[in-house]
CSV table of C-alpha atoms in Angstrom, one decimal:
chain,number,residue,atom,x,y,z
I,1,UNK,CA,-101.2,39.6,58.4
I,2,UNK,CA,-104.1,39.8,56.1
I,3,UNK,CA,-107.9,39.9,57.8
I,4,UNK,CA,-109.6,36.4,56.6
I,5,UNK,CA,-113.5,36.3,55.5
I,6,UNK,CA,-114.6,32.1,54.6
I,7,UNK,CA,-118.2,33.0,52.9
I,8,UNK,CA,-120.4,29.8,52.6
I,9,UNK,CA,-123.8,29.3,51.3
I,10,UNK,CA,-125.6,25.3,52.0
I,11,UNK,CA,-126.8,23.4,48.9
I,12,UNK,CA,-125.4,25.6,46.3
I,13,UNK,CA,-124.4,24.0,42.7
I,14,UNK,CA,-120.6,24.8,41.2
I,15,UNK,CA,-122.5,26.7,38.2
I,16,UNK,CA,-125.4,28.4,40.1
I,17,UNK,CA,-123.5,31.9,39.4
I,18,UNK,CA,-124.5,34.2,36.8
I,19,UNK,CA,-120.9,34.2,35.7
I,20,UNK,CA,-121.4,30.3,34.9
I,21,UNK,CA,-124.9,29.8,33.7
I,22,UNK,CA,-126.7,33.2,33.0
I,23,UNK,CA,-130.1,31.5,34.4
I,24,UNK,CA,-128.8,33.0,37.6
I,25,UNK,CA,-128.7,36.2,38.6
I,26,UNK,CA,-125.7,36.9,41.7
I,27,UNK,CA,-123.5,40.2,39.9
I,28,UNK,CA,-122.1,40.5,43.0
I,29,UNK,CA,-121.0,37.1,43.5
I,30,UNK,CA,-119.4,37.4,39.9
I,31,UNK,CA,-118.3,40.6,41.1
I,32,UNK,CA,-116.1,38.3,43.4
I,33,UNK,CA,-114.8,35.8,41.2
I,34,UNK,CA,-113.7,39.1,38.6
I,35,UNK,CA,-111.9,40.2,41.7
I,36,UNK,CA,-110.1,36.5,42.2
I,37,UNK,CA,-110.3,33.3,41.2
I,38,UNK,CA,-113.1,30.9,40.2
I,39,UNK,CA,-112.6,27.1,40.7
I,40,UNK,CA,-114.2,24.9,38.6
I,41,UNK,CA,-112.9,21.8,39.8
I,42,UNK,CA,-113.7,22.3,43.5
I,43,UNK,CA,-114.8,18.7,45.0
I,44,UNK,CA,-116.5,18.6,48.3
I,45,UNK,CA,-115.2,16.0,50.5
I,46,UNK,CA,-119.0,14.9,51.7
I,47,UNK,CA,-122.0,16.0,49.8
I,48,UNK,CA,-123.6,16.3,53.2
I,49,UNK,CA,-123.7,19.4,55.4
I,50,UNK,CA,-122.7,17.8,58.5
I,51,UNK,CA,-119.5,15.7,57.3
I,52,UNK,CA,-118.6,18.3,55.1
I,53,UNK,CA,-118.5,21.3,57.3
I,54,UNK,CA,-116.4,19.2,59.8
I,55,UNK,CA,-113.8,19.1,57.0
I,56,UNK,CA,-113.7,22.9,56.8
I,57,UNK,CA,-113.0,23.1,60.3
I,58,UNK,CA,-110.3,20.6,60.5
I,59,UNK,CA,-108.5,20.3,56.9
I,60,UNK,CA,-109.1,16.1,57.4
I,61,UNK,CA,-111.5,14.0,55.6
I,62,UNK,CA,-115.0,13.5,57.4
I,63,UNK,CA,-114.2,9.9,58.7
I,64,UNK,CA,-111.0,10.7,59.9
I,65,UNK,CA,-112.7,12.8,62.6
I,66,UNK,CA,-115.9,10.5,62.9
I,67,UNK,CA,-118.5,12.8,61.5
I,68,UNK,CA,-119.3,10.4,58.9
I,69,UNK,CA,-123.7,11.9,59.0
I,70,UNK,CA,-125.9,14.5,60.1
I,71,UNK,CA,-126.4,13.9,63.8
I,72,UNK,CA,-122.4,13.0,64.3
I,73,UNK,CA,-120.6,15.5,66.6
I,74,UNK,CA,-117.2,17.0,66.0
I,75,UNK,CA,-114.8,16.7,68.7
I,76,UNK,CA,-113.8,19.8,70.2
I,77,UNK,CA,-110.4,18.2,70.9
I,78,UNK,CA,-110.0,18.2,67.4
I,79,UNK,CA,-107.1,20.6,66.6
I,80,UNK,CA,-109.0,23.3,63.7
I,81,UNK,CA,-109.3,26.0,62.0
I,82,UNK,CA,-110.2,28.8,64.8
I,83,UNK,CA,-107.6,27.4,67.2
I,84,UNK,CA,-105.0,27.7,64.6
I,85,UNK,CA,-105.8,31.6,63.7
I,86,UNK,CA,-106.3,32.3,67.4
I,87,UNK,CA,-102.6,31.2,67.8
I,88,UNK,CA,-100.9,33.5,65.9
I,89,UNK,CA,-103.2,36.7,67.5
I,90,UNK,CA,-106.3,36.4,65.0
I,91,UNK,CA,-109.8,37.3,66.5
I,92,UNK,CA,-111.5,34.9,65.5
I,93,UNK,CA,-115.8,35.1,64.9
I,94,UNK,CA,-118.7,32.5,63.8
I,95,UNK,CA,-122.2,33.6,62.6
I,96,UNK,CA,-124.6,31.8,60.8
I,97,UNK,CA,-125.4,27.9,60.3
I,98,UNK,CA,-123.4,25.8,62.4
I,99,UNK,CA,-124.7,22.2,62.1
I,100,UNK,CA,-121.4,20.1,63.9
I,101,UNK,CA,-123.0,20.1,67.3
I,102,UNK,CA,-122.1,21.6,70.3
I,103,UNK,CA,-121.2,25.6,69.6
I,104,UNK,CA,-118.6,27.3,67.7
I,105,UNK,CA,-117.9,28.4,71.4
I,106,UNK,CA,-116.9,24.9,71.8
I,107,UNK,CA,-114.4,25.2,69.0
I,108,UNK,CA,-112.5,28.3,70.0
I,109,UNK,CA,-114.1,30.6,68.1
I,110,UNK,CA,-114.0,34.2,69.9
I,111,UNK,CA,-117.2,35.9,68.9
I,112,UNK,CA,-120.1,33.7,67.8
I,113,UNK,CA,-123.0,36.7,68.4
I,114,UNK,CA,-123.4,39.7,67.9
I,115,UNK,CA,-126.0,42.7,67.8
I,116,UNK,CA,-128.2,42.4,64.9
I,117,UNK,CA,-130.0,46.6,65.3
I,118,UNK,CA,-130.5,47.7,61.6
I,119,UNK,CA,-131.6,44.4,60.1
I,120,UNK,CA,-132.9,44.4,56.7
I,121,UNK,CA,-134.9,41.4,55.3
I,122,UNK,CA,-135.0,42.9,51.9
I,123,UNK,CA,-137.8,40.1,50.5
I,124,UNK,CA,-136.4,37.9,53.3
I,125,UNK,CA,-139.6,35.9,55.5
I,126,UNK,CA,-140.8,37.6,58.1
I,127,UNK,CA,-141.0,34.2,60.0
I,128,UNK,CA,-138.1,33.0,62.1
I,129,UNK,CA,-138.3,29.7,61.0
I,130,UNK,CA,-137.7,30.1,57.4
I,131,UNK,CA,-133.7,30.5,56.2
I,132,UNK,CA,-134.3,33.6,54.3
I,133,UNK,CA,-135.0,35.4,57.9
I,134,UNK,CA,-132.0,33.2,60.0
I,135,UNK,CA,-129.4,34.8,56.8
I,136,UNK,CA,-130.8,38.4,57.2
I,137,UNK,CA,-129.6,38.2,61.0
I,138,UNK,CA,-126.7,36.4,59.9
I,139,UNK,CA,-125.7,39.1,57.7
I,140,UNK,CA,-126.4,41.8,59.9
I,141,UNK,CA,-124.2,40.4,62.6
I,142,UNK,CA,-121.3,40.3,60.3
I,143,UNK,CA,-122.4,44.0,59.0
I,144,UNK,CA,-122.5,45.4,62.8
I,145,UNK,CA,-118.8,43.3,63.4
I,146,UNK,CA,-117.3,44.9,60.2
I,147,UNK,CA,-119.0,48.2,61.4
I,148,UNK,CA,-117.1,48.6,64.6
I,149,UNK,CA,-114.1,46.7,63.8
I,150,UNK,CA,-111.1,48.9,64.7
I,151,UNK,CA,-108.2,47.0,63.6
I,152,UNK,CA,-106.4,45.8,67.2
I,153,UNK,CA,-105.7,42.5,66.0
I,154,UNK,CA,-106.5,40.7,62.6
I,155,UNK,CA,-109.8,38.9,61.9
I,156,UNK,CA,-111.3,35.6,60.4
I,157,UNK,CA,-114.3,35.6,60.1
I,158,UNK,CA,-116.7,33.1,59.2
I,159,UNK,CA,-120.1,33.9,57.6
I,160,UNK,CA,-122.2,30.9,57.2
I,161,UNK,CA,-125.3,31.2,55.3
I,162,UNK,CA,-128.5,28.8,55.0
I,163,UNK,CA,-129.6,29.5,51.5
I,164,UNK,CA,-130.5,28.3,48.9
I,165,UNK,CA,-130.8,24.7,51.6
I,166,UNK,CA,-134.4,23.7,51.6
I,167,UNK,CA,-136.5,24.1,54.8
I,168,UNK,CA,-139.7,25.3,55.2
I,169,UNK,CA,-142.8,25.0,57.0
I,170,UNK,CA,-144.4,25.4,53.8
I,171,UNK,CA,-145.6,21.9,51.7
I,172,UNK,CA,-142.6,22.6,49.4
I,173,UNK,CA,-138.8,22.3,49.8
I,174,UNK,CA,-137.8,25.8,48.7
I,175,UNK,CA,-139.0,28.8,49.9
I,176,UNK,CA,-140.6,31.1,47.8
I,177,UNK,CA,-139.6,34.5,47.9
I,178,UNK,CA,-141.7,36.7,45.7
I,179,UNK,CA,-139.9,39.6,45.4
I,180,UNK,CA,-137.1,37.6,43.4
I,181,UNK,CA,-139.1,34.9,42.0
I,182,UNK,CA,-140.5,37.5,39.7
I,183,UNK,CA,-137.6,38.0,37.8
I,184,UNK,CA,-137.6,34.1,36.8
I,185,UNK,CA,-140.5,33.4,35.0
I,186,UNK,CA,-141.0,29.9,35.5
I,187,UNK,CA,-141.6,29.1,31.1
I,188,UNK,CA,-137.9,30.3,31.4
I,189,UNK,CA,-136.9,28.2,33.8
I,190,UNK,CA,-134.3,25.2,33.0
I,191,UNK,CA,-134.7,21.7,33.2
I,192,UNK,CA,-130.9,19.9,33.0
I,193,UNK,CA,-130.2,17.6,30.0
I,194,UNK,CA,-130.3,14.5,31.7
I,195,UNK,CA,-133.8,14.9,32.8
I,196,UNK,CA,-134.3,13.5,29.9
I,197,UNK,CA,-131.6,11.5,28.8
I,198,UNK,CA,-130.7,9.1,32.2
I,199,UNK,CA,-133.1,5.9,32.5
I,200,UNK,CA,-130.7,5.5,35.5
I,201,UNK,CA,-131.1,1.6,33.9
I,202,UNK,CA,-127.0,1.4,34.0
I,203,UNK,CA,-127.4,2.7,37.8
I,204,UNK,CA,-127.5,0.6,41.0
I,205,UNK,CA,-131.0,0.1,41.3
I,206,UNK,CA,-132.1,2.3,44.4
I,207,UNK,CA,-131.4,5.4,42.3
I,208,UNK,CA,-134.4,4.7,40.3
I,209,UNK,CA,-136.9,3.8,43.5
I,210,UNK,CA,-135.5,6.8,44.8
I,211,UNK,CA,-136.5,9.0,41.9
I,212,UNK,CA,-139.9,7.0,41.7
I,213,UNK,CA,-141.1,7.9,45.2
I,214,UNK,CA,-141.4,10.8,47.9
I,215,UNK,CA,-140.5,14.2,46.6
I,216,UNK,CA,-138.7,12.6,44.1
I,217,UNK,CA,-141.3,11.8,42.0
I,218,UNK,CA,-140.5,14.6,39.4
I,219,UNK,CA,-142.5,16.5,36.7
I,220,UNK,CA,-141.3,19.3,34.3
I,221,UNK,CA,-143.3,21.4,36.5
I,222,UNK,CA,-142.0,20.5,39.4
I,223,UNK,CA,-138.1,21.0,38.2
I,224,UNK,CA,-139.0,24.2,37.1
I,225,UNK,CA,-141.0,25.4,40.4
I,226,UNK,CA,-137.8,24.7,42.3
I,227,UNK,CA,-135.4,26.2,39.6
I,228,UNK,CA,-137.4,29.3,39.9
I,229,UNK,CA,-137.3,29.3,43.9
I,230,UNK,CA,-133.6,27.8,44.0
I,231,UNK,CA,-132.2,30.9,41.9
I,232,UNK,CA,-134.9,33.5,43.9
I,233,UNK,CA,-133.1,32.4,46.9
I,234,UNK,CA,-129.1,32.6,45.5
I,235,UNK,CA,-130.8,36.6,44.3
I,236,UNK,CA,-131.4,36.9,47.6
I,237,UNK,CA,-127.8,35.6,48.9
I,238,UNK,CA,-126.4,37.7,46.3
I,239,UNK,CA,-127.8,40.8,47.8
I,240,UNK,CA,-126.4,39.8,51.3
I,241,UNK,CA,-122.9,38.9,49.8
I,242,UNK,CA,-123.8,42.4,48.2
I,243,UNK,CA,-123.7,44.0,51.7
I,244,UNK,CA,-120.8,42.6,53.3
I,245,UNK,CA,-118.6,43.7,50.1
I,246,UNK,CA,-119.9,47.3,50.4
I,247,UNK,CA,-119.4,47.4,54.2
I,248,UNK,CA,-115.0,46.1,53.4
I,249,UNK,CA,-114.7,48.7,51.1
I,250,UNK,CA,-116.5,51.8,53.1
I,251,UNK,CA,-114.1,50.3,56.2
I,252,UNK,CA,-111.2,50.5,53.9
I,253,UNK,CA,-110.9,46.7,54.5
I,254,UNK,CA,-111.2,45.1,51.2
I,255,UNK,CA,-107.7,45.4,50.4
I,256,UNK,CA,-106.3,43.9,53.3
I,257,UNK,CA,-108.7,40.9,53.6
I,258,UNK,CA,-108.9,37.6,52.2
I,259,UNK,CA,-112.2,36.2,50.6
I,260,UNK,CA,-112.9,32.7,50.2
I,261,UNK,CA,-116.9,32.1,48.9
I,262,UNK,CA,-118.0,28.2,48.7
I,263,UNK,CA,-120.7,25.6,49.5
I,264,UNK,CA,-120.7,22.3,51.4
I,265,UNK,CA,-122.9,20.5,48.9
I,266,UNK,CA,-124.9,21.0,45.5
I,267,UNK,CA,-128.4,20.3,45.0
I,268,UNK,CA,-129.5,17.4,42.1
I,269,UNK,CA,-132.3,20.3,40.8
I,270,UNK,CA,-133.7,17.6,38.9
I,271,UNK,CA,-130.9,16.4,37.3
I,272,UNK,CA,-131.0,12.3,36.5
I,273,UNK,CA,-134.5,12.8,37.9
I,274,UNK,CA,-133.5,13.1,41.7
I,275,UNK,CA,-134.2,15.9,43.5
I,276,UNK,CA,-132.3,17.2,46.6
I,277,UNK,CA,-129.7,15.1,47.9
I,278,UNK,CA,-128.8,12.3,49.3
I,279,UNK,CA,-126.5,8.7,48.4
I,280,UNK,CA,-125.7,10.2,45.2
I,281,UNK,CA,-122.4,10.7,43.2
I,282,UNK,CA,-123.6,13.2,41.0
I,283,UNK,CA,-121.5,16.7,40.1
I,284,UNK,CA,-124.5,18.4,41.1
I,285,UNK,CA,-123.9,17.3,44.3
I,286,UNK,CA,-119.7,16.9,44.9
I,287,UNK,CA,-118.9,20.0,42.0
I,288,UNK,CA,-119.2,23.1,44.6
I,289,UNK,CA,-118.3,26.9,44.0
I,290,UNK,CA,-115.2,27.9,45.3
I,291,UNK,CA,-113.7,31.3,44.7
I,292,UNK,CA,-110.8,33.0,46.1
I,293,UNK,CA,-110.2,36.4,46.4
I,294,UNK,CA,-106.3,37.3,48.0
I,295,UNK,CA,-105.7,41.3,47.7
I,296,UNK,CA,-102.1,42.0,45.9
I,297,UNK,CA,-102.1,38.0,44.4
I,298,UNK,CA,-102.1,38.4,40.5
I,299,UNK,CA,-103.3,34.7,39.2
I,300,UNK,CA,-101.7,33.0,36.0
I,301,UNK,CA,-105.6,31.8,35.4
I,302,UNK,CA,-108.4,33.5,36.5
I,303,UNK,CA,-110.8,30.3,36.3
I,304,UNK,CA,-109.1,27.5,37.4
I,305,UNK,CA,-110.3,23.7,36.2
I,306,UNK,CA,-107.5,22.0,38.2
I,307,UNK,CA,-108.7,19.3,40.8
I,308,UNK,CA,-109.0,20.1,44.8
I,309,UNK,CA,-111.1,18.9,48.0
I,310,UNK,CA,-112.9,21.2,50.1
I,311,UNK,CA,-111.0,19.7,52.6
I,312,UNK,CA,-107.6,21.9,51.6
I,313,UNK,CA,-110.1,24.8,52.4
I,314,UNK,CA,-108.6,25.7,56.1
I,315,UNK,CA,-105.3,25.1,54.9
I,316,UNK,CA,-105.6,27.6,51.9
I,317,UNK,CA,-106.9,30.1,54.3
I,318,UNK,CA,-104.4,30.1,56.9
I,319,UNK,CA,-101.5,30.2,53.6
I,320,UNK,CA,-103.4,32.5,52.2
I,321,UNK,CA,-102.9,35.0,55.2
I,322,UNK,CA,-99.4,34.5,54.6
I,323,UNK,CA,-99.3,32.0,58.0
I,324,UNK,CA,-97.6,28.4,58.4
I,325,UNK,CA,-100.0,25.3,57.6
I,326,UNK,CA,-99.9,22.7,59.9
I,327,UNK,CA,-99.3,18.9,59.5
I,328,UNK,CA,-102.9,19.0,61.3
I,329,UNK,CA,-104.6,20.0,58.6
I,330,UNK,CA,-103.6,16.8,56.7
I,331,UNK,CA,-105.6,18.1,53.3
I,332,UNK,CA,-103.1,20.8,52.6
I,333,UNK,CA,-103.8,24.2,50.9
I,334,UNK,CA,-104.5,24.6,47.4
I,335,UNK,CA,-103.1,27.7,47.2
I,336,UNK,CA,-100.1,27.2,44.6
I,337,UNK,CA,-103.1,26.8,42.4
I,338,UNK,CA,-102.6,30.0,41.0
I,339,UNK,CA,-99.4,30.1,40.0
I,340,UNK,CA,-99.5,27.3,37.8
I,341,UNK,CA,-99.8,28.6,34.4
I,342,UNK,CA,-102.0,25.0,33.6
I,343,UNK,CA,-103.6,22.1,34.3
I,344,UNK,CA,-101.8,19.4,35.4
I,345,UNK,CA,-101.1,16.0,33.9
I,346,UNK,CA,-102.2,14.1,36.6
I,347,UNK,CA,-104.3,14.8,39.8
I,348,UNK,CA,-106.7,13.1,41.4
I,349,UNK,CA,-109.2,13.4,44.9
I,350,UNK,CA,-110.9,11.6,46.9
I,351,UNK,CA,-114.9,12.0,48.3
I,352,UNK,CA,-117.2,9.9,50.6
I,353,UNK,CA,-120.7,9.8,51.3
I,354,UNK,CA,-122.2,7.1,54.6
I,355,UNK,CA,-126.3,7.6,54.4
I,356,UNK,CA,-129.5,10.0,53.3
I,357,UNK,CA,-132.7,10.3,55.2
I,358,UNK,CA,-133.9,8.2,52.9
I,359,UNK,CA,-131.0,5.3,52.4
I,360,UNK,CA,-128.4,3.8,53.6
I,361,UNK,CA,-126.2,3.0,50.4
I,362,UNK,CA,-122.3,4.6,52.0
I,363,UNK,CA,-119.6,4.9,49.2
I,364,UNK,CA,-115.7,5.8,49.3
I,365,UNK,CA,-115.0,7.6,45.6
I,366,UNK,CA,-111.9,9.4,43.4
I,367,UNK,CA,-112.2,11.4,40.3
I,368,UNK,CA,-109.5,12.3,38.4
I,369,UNK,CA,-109.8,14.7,35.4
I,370,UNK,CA,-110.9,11.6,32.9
I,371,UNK,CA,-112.8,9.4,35.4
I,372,UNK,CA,-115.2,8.7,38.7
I,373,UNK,CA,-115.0,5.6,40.2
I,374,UNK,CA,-117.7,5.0,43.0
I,375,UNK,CA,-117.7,1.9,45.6
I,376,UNK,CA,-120.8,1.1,47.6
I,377,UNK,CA,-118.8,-0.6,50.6
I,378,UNK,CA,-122.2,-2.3,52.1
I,379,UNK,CA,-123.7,-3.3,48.9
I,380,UNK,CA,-121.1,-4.1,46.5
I,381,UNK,CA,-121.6,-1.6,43.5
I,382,UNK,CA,-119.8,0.1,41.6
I,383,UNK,CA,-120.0,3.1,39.4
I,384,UNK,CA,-117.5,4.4,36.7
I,385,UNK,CA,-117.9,7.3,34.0
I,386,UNK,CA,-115.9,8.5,31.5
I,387,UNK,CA,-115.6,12.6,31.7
I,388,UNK,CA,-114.7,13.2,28.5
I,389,UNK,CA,-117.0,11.3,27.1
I,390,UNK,CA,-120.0,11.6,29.2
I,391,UNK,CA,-119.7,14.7,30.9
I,392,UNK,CA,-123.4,14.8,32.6
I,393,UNK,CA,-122.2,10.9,34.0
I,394,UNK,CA,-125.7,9.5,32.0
I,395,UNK,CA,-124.2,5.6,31.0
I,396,UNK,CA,-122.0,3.6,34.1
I,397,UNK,CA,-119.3,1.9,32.6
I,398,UNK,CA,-118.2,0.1,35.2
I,399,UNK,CA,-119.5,-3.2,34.1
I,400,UNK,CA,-117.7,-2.4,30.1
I,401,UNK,CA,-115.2,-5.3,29.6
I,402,UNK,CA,-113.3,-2.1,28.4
I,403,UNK,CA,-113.0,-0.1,31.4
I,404,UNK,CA,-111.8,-3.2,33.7
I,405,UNK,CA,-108.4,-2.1,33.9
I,406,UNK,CA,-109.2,1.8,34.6
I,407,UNK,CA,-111.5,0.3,36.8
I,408,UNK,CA,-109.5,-2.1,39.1
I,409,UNK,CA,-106.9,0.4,39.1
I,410,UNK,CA,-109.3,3.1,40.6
I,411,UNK,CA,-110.7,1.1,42.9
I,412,UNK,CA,-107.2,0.3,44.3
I,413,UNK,CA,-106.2,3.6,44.7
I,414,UNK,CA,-109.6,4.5,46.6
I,415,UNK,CA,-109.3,1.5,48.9
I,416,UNK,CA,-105.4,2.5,49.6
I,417,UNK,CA,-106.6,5.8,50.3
I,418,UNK,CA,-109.9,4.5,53.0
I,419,UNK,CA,-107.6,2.1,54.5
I,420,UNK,CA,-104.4,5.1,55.4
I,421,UNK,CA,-106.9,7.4,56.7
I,422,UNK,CA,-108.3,5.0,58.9
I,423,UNK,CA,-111.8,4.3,57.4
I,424,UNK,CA,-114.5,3.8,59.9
I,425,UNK,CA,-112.1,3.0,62.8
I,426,UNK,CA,-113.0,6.4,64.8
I,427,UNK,CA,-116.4,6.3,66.8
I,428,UNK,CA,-118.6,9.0,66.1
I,429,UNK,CA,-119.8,11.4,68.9
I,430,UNK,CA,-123.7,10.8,68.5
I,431,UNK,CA,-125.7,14.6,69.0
I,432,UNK,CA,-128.4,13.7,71.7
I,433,UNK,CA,-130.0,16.4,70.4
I,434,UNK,CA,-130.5,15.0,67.0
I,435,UNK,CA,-130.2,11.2,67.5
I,436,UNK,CA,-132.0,10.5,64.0
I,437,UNK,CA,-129.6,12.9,61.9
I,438,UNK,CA,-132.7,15.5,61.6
I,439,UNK,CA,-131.4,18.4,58.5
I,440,UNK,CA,-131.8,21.5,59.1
């Protein structure tokens, strides 16, 4: 049985790799995907921290287990992805952001601390508080494990960064790290095409207030202040990520263990003229980075467009260590992905979204790899966009005489799919710590 290592950053885009946009700066990430397989198609269930890190621990969609927000607890009754490796004689470990309530104690991980002598901040905050600093003990906790592992039993291991998520003290979103920053000159920085070219006038109409108020009120100066601070923090990452390689192969490990690197969520970064995240149906938000590294696997396709929900992430873990998937984990694996030799003729997946800090607008969605269809369950709304045609999702179509029958036919397959996976029918456990669904 292979040793298992899930890698996971918070609010990281699909392209924010230097392997996919050279903007960025991560060689060791693209070190990673040279070494696997990079998924372009990789659709997170929930473009929200909470709901979507409950679908990595179970392999269902977020409302089937009732974590439909931040502030929602997961039910440590749930069947998941810990108790499943612990059965079959796995030692199983947790460090880093948890954000599900309760502990990963509560979920039947093993190990969730660990000694953190030797820590190294390299350009990390000094400060507790800031995510830079929480990542740097994170990572040194997982150094120190890998350090004195010994081999008795297998591992899976979970490493669960904060980066490149906003929060600081500070009167800005991002932190600013200057030791990185430096090598992204702000005149260089990007500002994404539809900036510029999204009125958001074919959009339901709280996507505009929303980019017209708050922190969303958006200058050129602004998009490129947090492009620079966004890629200072994924240099940073990429340095950790750095680490934990180097530590696999000085064990002798690297060869024997499984790698999976993703991200709950994306960040907007300006694009349509939203910033963050939130209500929104955007790629920025659902396209995520997924790559997958299984020693001794030789891929038809070493970047791999084909459709799957980060919910099939526990499932492609446990097949990927060569051990049976359970029914439980209703998502599946995506494993088999890489022995196709192409893209399918026909796929499809589903995503969800229930409310923002700043809204309440929930949506049930699919995408397939021509459309996305969008409904706003509460409000009414739809939202359709040709992929071919519009890749960067700029004009909603879902209003076009001409799309009606894509259209009705989308819609019917999302409702088919919210209706046999119960919809809103299980009660969520409300955190009594975080009653108002606080980030963090």
């Amino acid at each position: 049985m292979r040793n298992v290592l899930m890698i996971s950053t918070d609010q990281q885009q699909m392209k924010a790799m230097g392997c996919a946009d050279p903007s960025y700066r991560t060689p060791r990430l693209d070190q990673l995907a040279a070494m696997g397989v990079r998924f372009t198609g990789a659709i997170s269930a929930s473009a929200q921290c909470t709901p979507s890190r409950a679908a990595w621990m179970t392999g269902k969609y977020p409302h089937k287990v009732g974590v439909n927000n931040i502030g929602h607890v997961l039910d440590p009754q749930e069947w998941g992805i810990a108790k499943a490796f612990n059965a079959y004689g796995y030692e199983t470990v947790y460090f880093g952001k948890w954000h599900l309530g309760l502990t990963p104690a509560d979920h039947h991980f093993q190990v969730t601390d660990y000694r953190t002598d030797g820590l190294e901040l390299d350009g990390a905050r000094e400060d507790s508080r800031f995510h830079s600093h929480r990542d740097a003990v994170t990572t040194t906790q997982a150094l120190n494990y890998l350090a004195d592992y010994e081999g008795d039993k297998p591992f899976f291991m979970k490493v669960c960064w904060y980066m490149p998520h906003p929060n600081t003290p500070e009167d800005q979103p991002f932190e600013y790290l200057p030791s990185y920053a430096a090598s992204f000159p702000l005149a260089e920085m990007p500002v994404p095409d539809s900036f510029y070219a999204d009125d958001l006038s074919t959009k339901p109409a709280f996507q505009k207030q929303r980019a017209e108020k708050a922190e969303s009120l958006l200058t050129e100066a602004i998009v490129r202040r947090d492009a620079q601070r966004y890629r200072a923090m994924l240099a940073l990452m990429d340095r950790n990520l750095g680490r934990l390689l180097d530590q696999l192969e000085r064990k002798g490990l690297l060869r024997d263990t499984v790698i999976l690197f993703t991200s709950d969520h994306g960040d907007m970064q300006g694009a349509h003229r939203l910033r963050l995240k939130g209500v929104l149906p955007y790629k920025e938000l659902y396209n995520v980075p997924m790559i997958l590294y299984v020693p001794g696997h030789e891929p038809h396709r070493k970047i791999i467009p084909d459709l799957l929900s980060s919910a099939a992430v526990p499932g492609t873990l446990l097949a990927a260590a060569g051990l049976p998937v359970s029914e439980s984990f209703e998502a599946g694996s995506f494993l088999q992905l890489l022995d196709r030799t192409e893209r399918p003729p026909e796929e499809a997946v589903f995503f969800e979204h229930y409310k923002a800090y700043w809204g309440f607008h929930p949506f049930r969605g699919i995408q397939t790899a021509k459309w996305k269809y969008v409904f706003y369950y509460e409000e009414e709304l739809e939202e359709l966009y040709d992929l071919e045609a519009d890749p960067d999702e700029i004009v909603n179509v879902a209003s076009a005489p001409a799309h009606a029958a894509i259209r009705s036919s989308l819609k019917s397959r999302v409702d088919q799919w919210w209706e046999e996976t119960g919809g809103l029918t299980r009660e969520p456990i409300v955190d009594p710590t975080n009653p108002w669904g606080r980030d963090v």
